[in-house]
CSV table of C-alpha atoms in Angstrom, one decimal:
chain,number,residue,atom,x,y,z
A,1,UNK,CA,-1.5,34.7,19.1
A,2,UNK,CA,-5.1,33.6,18.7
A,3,UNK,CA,-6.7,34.9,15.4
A,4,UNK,CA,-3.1,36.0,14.3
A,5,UNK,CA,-1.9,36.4,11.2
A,6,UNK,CA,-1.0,32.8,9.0
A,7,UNK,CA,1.6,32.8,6.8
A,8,UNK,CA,0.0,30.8,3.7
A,9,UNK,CA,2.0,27.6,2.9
A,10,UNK,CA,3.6,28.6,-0.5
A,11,UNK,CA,4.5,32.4,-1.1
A,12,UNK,CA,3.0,34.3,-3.8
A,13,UNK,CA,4.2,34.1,-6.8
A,14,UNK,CA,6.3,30.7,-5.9
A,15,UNK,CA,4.9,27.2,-7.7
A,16,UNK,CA,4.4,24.7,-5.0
A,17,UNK,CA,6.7,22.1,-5.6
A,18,UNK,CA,6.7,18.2,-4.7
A,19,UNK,CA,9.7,15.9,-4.0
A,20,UNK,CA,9.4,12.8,-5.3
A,21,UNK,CA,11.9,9.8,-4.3
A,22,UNK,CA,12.2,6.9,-6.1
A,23,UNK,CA,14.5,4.0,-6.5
A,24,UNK,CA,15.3,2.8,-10.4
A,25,UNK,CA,14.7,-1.3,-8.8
A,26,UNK,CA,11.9,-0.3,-7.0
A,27,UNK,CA,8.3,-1.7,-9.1
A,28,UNK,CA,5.9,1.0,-7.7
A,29,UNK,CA,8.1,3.6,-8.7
A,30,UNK,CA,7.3,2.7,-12.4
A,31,UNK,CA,3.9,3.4,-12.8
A,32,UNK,CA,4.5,6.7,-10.6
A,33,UNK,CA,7.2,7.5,-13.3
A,34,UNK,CA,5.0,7.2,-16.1
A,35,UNK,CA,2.2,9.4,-14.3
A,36,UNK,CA,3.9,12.2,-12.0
A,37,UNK,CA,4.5,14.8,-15.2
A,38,UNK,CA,1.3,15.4,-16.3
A,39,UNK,CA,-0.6,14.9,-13.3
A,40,UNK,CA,1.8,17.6,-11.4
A,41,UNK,CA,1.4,20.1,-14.5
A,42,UNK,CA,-2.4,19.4,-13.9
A,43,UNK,CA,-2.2,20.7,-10.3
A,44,UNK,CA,0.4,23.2,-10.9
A,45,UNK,CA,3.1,21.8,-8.9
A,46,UNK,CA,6.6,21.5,-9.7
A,47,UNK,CA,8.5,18.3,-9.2
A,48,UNK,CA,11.5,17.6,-7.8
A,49,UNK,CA,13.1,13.8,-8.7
A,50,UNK,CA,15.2,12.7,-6.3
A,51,UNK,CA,16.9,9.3,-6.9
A,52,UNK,CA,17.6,7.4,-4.2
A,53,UNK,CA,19.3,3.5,-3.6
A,54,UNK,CA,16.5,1.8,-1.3
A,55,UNK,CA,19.6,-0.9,-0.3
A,56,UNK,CA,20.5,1.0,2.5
A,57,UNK,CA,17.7,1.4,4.2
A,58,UNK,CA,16.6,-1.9,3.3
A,59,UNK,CA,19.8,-3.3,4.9
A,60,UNK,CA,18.8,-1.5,7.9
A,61,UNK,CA,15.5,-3.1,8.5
A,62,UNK,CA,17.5,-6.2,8.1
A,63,UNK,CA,16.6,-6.9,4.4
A,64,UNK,CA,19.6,-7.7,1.9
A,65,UNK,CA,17.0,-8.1,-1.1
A,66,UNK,CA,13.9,-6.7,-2.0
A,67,UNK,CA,10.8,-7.2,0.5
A,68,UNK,CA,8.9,-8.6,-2.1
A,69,UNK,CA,11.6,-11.6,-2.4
A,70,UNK,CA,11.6,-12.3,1.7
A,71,UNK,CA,8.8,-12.6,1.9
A,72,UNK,CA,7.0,-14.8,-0.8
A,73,UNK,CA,3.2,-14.5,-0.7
A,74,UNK,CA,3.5,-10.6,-0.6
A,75,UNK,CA,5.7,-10.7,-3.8
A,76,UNK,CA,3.5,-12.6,-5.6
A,77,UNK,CA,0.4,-10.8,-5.3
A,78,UNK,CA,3.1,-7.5,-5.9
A,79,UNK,CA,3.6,-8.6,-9.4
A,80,UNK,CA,-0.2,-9.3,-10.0
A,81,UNK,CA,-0.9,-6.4,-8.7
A,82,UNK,CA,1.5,-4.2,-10.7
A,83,UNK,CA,0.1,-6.5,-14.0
A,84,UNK,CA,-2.9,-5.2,-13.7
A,85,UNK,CA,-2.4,-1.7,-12.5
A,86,UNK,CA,-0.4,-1.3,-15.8
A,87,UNK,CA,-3.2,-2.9,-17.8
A,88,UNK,CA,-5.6,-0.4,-16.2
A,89,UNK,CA,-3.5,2.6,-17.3
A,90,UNK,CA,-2.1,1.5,-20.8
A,91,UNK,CA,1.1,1.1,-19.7
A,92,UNK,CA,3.3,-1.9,-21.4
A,93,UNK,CA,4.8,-4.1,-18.4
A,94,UNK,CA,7.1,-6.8,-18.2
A,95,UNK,CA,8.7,-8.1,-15.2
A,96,UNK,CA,12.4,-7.9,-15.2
A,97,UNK,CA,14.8,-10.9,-14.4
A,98,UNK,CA,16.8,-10.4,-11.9
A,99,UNK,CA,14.9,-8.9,-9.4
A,100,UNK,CA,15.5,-6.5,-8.1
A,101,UNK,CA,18.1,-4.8,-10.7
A,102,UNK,CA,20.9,-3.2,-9.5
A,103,UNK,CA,19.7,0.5,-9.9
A,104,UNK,CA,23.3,2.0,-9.0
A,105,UNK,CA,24.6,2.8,-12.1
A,106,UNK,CA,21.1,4.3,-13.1
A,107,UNK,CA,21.0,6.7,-10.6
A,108,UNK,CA,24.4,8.1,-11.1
A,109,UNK,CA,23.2,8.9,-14.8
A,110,UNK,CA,19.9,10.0,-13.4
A,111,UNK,CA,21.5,12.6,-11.0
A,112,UNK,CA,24.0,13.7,-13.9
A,113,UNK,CA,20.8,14.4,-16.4
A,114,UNK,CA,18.5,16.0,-13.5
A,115,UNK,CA,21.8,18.8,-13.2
A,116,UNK,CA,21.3,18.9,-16.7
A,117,UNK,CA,18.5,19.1,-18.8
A,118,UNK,CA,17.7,15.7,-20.0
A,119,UNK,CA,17.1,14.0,-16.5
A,120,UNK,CA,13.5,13.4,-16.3
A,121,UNK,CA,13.8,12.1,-19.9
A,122,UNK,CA,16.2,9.5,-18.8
A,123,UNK,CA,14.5,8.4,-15.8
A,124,UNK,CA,11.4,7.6,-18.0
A,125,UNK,CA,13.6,6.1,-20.4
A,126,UNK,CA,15.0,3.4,-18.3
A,127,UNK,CA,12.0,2.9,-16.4
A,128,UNK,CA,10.8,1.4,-19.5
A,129,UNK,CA,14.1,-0.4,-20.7
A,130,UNK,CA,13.5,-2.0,-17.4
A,131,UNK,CA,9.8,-2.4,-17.0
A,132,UNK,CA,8.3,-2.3,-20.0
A,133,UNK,CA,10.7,-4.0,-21.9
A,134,UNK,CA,12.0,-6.4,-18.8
A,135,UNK,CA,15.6,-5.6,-19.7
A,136,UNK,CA,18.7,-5.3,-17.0
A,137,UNK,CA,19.6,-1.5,-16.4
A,138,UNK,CA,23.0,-2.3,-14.8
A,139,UNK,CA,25.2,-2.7,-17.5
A,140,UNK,CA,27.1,0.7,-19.0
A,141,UNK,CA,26.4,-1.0,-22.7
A,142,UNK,CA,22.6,-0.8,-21.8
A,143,UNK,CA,22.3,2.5,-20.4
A,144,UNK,CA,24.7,3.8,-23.1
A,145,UNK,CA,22.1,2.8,-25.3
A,146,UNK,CA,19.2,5.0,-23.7
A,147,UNK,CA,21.7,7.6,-23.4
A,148,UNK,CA,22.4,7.4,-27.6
A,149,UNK,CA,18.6,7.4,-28.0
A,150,UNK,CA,18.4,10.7,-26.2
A,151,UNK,CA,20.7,12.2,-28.4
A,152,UNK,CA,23.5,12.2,-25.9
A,153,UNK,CA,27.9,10.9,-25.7
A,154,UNK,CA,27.6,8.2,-23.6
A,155,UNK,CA,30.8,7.9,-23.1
A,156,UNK,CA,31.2,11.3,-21.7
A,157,UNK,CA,27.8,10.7,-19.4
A,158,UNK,CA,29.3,8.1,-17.9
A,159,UNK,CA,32.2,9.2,-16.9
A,160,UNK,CA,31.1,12.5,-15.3
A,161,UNK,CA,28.3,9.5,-13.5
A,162,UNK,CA,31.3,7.9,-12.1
A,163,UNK,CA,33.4,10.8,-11.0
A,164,UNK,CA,33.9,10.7,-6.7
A,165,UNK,CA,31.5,14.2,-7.0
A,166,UNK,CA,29.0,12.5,-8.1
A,167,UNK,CA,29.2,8.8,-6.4
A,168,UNK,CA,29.0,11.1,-2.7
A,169,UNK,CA,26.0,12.7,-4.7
A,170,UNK,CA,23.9,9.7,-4.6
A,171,UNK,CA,24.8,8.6,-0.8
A,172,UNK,CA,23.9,11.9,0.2
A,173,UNK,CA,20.9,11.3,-1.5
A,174,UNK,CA,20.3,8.4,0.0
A,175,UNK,CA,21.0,9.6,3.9
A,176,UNK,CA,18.9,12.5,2.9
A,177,UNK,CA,15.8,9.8,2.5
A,178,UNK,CA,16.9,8.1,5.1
A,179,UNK,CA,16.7,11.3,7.4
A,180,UNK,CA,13.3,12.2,6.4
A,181,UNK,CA,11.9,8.5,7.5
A,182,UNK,CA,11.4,7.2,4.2
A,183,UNK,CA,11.5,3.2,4.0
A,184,UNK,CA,10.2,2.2,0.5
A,185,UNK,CA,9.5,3.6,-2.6
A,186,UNK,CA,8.2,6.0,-4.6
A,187,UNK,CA,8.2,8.4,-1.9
A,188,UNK,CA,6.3,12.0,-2.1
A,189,UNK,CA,7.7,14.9,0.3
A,190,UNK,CA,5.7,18.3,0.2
A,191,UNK,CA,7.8,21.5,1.5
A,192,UNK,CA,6.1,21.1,4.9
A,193,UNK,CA,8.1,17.8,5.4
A,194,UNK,CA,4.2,15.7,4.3
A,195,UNK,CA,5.7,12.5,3.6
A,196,UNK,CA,3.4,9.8,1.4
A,197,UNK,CA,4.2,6.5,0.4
A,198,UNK,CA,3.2,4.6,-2.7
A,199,UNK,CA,2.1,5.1,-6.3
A,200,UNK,CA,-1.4,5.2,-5.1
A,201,UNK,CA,-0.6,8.2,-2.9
A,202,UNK,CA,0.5,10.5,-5.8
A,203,UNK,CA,-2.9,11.9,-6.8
A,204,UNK,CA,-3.1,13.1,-2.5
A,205,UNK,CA,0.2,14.2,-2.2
A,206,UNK,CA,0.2,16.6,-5.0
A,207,UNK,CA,-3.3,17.7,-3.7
A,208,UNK,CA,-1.2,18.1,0.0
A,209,UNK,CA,1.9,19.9,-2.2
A,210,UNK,CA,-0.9,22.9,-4.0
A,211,UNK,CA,-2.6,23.3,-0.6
A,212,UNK,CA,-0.8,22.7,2.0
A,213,UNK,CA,-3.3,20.3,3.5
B,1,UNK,CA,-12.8,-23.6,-29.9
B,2,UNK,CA,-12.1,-20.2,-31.4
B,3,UNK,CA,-15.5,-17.9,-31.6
B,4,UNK,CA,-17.0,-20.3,-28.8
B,5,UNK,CA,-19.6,-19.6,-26.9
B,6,UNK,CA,-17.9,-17.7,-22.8
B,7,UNK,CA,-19.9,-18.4,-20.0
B,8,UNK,CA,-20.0,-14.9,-18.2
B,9,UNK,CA,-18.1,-15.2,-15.2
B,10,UNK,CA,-21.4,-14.6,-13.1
B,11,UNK,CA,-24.5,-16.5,-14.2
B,12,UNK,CA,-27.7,-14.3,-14.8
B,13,UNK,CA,-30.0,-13.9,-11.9
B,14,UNK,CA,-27.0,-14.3,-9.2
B,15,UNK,CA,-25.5,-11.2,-7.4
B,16,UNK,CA,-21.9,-10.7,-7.9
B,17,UNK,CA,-19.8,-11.5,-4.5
B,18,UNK,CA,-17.0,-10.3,-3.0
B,19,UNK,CA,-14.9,-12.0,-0.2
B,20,UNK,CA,-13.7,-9.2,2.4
B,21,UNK,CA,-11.3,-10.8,4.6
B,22,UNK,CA,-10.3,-8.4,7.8
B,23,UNK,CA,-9.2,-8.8,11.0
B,24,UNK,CA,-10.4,-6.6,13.8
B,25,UNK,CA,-6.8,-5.7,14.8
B,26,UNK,CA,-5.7,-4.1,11.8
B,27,UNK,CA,-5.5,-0.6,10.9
B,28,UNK,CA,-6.4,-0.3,7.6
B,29,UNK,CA,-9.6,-2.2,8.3
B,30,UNK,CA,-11.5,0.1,9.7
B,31,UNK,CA,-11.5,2.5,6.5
B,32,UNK,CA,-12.4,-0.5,4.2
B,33,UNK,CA,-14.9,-1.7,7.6
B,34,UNK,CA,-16.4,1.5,7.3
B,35,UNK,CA,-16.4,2.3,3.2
B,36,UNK,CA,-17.2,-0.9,2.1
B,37,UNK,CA,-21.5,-1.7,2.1
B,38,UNK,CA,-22.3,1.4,0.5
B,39,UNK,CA,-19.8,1.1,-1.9
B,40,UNK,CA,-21.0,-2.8,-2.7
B,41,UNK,CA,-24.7,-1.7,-2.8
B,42,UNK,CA,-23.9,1.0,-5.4
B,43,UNK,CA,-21.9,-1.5,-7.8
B,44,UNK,CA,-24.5,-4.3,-6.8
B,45,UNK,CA,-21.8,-6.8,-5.4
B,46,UNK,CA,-22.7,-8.3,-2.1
B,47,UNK,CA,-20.1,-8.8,0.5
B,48,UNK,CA,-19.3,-11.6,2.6
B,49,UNK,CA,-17.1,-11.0,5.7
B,50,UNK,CA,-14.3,-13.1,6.9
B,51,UNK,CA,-13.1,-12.1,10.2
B,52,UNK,CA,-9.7,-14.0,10.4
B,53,UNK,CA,-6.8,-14.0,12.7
B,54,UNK,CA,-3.3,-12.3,11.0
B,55,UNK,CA,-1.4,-13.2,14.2
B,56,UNK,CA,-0.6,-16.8,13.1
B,57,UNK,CA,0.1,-15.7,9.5
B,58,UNK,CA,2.7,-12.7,10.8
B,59,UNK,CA,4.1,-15.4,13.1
B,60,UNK,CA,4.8,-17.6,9.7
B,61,UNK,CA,6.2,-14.4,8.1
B,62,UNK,CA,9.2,-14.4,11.2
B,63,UNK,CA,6.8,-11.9,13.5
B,64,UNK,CA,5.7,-11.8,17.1
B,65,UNK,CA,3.9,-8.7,16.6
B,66,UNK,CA,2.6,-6.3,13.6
B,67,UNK,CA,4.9,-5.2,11.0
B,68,UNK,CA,4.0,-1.7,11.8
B,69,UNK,CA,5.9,-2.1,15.3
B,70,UNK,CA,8.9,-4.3,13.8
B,71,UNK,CA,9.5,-1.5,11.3
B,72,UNK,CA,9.3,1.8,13.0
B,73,UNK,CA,9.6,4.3,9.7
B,74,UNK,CA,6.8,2.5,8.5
B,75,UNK,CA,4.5,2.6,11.6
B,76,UNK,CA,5.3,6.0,12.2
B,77,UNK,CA,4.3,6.9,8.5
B,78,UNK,CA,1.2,4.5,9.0
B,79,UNK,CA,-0.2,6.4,11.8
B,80,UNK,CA,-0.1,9.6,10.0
B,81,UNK,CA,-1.4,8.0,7.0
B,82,UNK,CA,-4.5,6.5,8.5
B,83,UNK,CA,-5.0,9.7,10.6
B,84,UNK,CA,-5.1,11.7,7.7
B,85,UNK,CA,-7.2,9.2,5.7
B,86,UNK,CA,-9.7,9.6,8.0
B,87,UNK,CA,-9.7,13.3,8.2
B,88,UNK,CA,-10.5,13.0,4.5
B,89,UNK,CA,-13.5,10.2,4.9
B,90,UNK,CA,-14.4,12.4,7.2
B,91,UNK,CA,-14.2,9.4,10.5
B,92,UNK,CA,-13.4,9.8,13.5
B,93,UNK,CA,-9.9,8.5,14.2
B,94,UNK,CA,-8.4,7.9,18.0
B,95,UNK,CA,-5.1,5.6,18.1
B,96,UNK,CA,-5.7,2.5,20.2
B,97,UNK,CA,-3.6,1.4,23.3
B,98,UNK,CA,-1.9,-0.9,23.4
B,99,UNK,CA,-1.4,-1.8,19.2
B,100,UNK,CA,-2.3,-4.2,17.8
B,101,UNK,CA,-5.5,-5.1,20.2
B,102,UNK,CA,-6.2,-8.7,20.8
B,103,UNK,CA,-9.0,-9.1,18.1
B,104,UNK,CA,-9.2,-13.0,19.2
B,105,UNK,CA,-12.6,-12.1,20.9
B,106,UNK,CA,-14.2,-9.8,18.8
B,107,UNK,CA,-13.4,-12.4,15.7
B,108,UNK,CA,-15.4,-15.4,17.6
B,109,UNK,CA,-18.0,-12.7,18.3
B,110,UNK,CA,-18.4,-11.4,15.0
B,111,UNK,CA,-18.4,-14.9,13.5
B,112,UNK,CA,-21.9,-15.6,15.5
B,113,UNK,CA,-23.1,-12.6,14.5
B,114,UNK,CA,-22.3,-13.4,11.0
B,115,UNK,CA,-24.2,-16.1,11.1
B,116,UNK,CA,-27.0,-14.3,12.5
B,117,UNK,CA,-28.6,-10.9,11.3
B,118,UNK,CA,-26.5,-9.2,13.6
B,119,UNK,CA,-23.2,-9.1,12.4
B,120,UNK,CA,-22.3,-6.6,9.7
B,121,UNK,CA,-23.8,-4.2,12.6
B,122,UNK,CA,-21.3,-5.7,15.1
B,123,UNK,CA,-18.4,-5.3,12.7
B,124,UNK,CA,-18.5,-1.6,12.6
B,125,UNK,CA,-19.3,-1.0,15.9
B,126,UNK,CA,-16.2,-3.0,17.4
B,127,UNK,CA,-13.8,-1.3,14.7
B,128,UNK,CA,-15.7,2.4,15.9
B,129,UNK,CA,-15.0,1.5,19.8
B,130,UNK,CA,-11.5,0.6,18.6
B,131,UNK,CA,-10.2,2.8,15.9
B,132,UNK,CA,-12.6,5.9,16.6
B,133,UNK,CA,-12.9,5.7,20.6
B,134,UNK,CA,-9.7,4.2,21.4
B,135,UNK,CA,-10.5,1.7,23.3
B,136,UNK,CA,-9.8,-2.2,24.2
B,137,UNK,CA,-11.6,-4.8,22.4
B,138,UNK,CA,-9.6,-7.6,24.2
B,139,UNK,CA,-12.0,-7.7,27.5
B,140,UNK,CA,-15.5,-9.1,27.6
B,141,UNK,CA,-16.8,-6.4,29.2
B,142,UNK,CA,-16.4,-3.8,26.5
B,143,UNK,CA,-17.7,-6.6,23.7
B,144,UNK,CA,-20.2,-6.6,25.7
B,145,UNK,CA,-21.6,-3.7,26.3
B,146,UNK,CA,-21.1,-3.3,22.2
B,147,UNK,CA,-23.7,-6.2,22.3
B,148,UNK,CA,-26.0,-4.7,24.8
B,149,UNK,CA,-25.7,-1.4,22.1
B,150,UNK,CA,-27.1,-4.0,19.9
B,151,UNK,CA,-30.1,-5.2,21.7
B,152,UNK,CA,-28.2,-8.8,22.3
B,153,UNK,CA,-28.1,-10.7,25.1
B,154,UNK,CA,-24.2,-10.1,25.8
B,155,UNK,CA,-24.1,-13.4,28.1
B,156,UNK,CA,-26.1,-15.7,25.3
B,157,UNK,CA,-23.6,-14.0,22.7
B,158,UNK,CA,-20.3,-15.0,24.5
B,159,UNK,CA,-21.0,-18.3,25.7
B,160,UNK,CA,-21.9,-19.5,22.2
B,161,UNK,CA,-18.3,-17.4,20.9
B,162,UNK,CA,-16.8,-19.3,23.1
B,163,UNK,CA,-17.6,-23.1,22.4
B,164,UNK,CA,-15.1,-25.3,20.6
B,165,UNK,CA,-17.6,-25.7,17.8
B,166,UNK,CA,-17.1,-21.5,16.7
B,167,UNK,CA,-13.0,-21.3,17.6
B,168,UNK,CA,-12.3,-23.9,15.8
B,169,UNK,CA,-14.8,-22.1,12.8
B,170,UNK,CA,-12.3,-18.9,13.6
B,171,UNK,CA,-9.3,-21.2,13.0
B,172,UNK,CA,-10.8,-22.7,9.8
B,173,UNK,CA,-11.0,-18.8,8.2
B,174,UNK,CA,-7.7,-18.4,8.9
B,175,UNK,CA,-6.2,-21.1,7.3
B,176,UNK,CA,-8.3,-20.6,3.9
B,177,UNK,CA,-7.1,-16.8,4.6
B,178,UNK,CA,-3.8,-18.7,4.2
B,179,UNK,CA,-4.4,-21.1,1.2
B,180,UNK,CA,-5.8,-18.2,-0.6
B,181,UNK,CA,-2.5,-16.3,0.2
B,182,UNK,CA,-3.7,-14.1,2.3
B,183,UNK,CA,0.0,-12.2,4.2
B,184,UNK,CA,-2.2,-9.0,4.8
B,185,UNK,CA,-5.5,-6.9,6.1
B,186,UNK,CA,-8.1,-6.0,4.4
B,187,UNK,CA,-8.1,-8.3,2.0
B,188,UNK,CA,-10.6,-8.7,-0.8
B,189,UNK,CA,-11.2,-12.1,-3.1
B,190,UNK,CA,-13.5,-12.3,-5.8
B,191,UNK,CA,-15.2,-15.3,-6.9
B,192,UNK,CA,-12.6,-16.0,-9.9
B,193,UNK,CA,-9.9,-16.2,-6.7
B,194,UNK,CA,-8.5,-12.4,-7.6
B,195,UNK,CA,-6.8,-11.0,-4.6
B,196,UNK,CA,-6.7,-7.8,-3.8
B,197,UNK,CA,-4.8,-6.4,-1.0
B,198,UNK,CA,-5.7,-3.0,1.2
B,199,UNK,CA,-8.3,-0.4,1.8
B,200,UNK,CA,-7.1,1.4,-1.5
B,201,UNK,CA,-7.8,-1.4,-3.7
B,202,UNK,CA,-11.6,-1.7,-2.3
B,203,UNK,CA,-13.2,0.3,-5.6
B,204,UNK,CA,-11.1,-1.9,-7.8
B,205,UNK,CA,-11.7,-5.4,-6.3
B,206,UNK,CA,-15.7,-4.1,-6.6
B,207,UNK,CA,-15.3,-3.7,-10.3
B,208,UNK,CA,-13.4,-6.6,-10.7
B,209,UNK,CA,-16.5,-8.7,-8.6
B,210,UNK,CA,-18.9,-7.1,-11.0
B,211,UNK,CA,-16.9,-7.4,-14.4
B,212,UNK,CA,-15.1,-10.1,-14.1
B,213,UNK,CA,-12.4,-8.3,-15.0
């Protein structure tokens, strides 16, 4: 098939798109958050959240917390690090206690909201309940809150979050990230299966997602 | 003391440093090897090399071998990574075998050099046979015909890598590598103690060396 014809990576007409995994707990994930929107409008690529629980496949590499807590020196420079990358792009931070928060109940709403139309709003949202303002996102009273300030029922959010539908959702989710080899997050899959991994691999991987290479 | 007089955090006259702390086995050392004196000459930082050893400090961390082999998602996405990476710096890239090499060598090596005219030179040209070749750095052999490259005297070279005098220099960088808490490779440290872990962060921890900030 030498000098054959190439199909082009993204048809005609069709916005490239990006799929970007992330886990509500995970600390990288926040500035990604904050900066995926208007950096994917830039390079005309759509963006697909896909919520995730990181536990699992944590759990798996024989972690029952967050790397970061196992192992000690590596945590501490993670929170320096994520001080200043927030200071560096404006972003408010403040380290959340416990950590890592129990992101379950989060992304049950989030997955509810992304069906609808208010998901990316709440993902942002509680990204900065929990970051920015260092405040626990586990509880139904907090995240009832952000709900309220979107202009939503909380009650009836919840609910449909907790329904057996949406609860095998989420672990499909999660053995869908654990399929395509994804160990950490925020996470960045392009349609060709591309995988990147980290915050600072955004700017690349929606570079990768627009041209295919 | 309010309205007091700062010091700046580098007196006038003397040349911003940076601390580059690398060992010759890992991966993500040859990028920040290969980026990192042009880079410094265009902020005006100068760089001083630390060769260290990360076996002792992975062996403190619960591992026999690198992370990227205990974790096999993550390896498998590193290789990719830094393959790609290098397509887009443009170096040549040729996985090593076996991985992680036996750097012991090449450190004591590169520590004479250092302390000679030679060793910046040596550096990149063990990472290149390594990470752009593919081949061993363990044997003396091979370090030496990198010397001979040089226009050293390979014999002359190893003899003084080997005295007690320079291993037990190697094993003195490796434990300030750990007092400074070090846990990964490349590694920079500016002169305020600001750590900065992995070939992405190299700009940063440049601007940090020059601005204090």
């Amino acid at each position: 098939m030498a000098g054959g014809f190439q199909a082009p990576r993204v048809q005609a007409g069709m916005m490239a798109t990006l799929d970007f995994w992330f886990d509500f707990a995970s600390t990288y994930s926040y500035p990604a958050m904050m900066r995926i929107a208007p950096l994917a409008a830039e390079a005309g690529v759509a963006v697909l959240y896909r919520p995730f629980l990181l536990g699992p496949i944590f759990k798996a590499q024989g972690w029952d917390t967050s790397p970061f807590n196992v192992y000690e020196a590596k945590g501490r420079y993670m929170w320096r690090d994520l001080e200043r990358l927030c200071a560096d792009l404006a972003l408010p931070f403040r380290r959340p206690d416990p950590f890592p928060q129990n992101s379950l109940l989060a992304a049950r709403v989030a997955l509810i909201g992304l069906g609808d139309r208010w998901g990316e709003a709440f993902c942002r949202a509680a990204f900065r309940t929990e970051f920015a303002e260092g405040r626990r996102i586990d509880d139904t009273a907090m995240i009832g809150a952000v709900l309220t300030d979107l202009k939503l029922d909380p009650a009836a959010v919840l609910d449909a979050a907790q329904t057996d539908n949406n609860k095998q959702h989420l672990r499909q989710q999660t053995e869908e990230a654990q399929r395509l080899g994804i160990f950490g997050a925020p996470t960045f899959v392009a349609s060709d299966g591309e995988l990147f991994w980290g915050n600072d691999r955004l700017e690349r991987a929606l570079q990768w997602a627009r041209d295919g290479r």
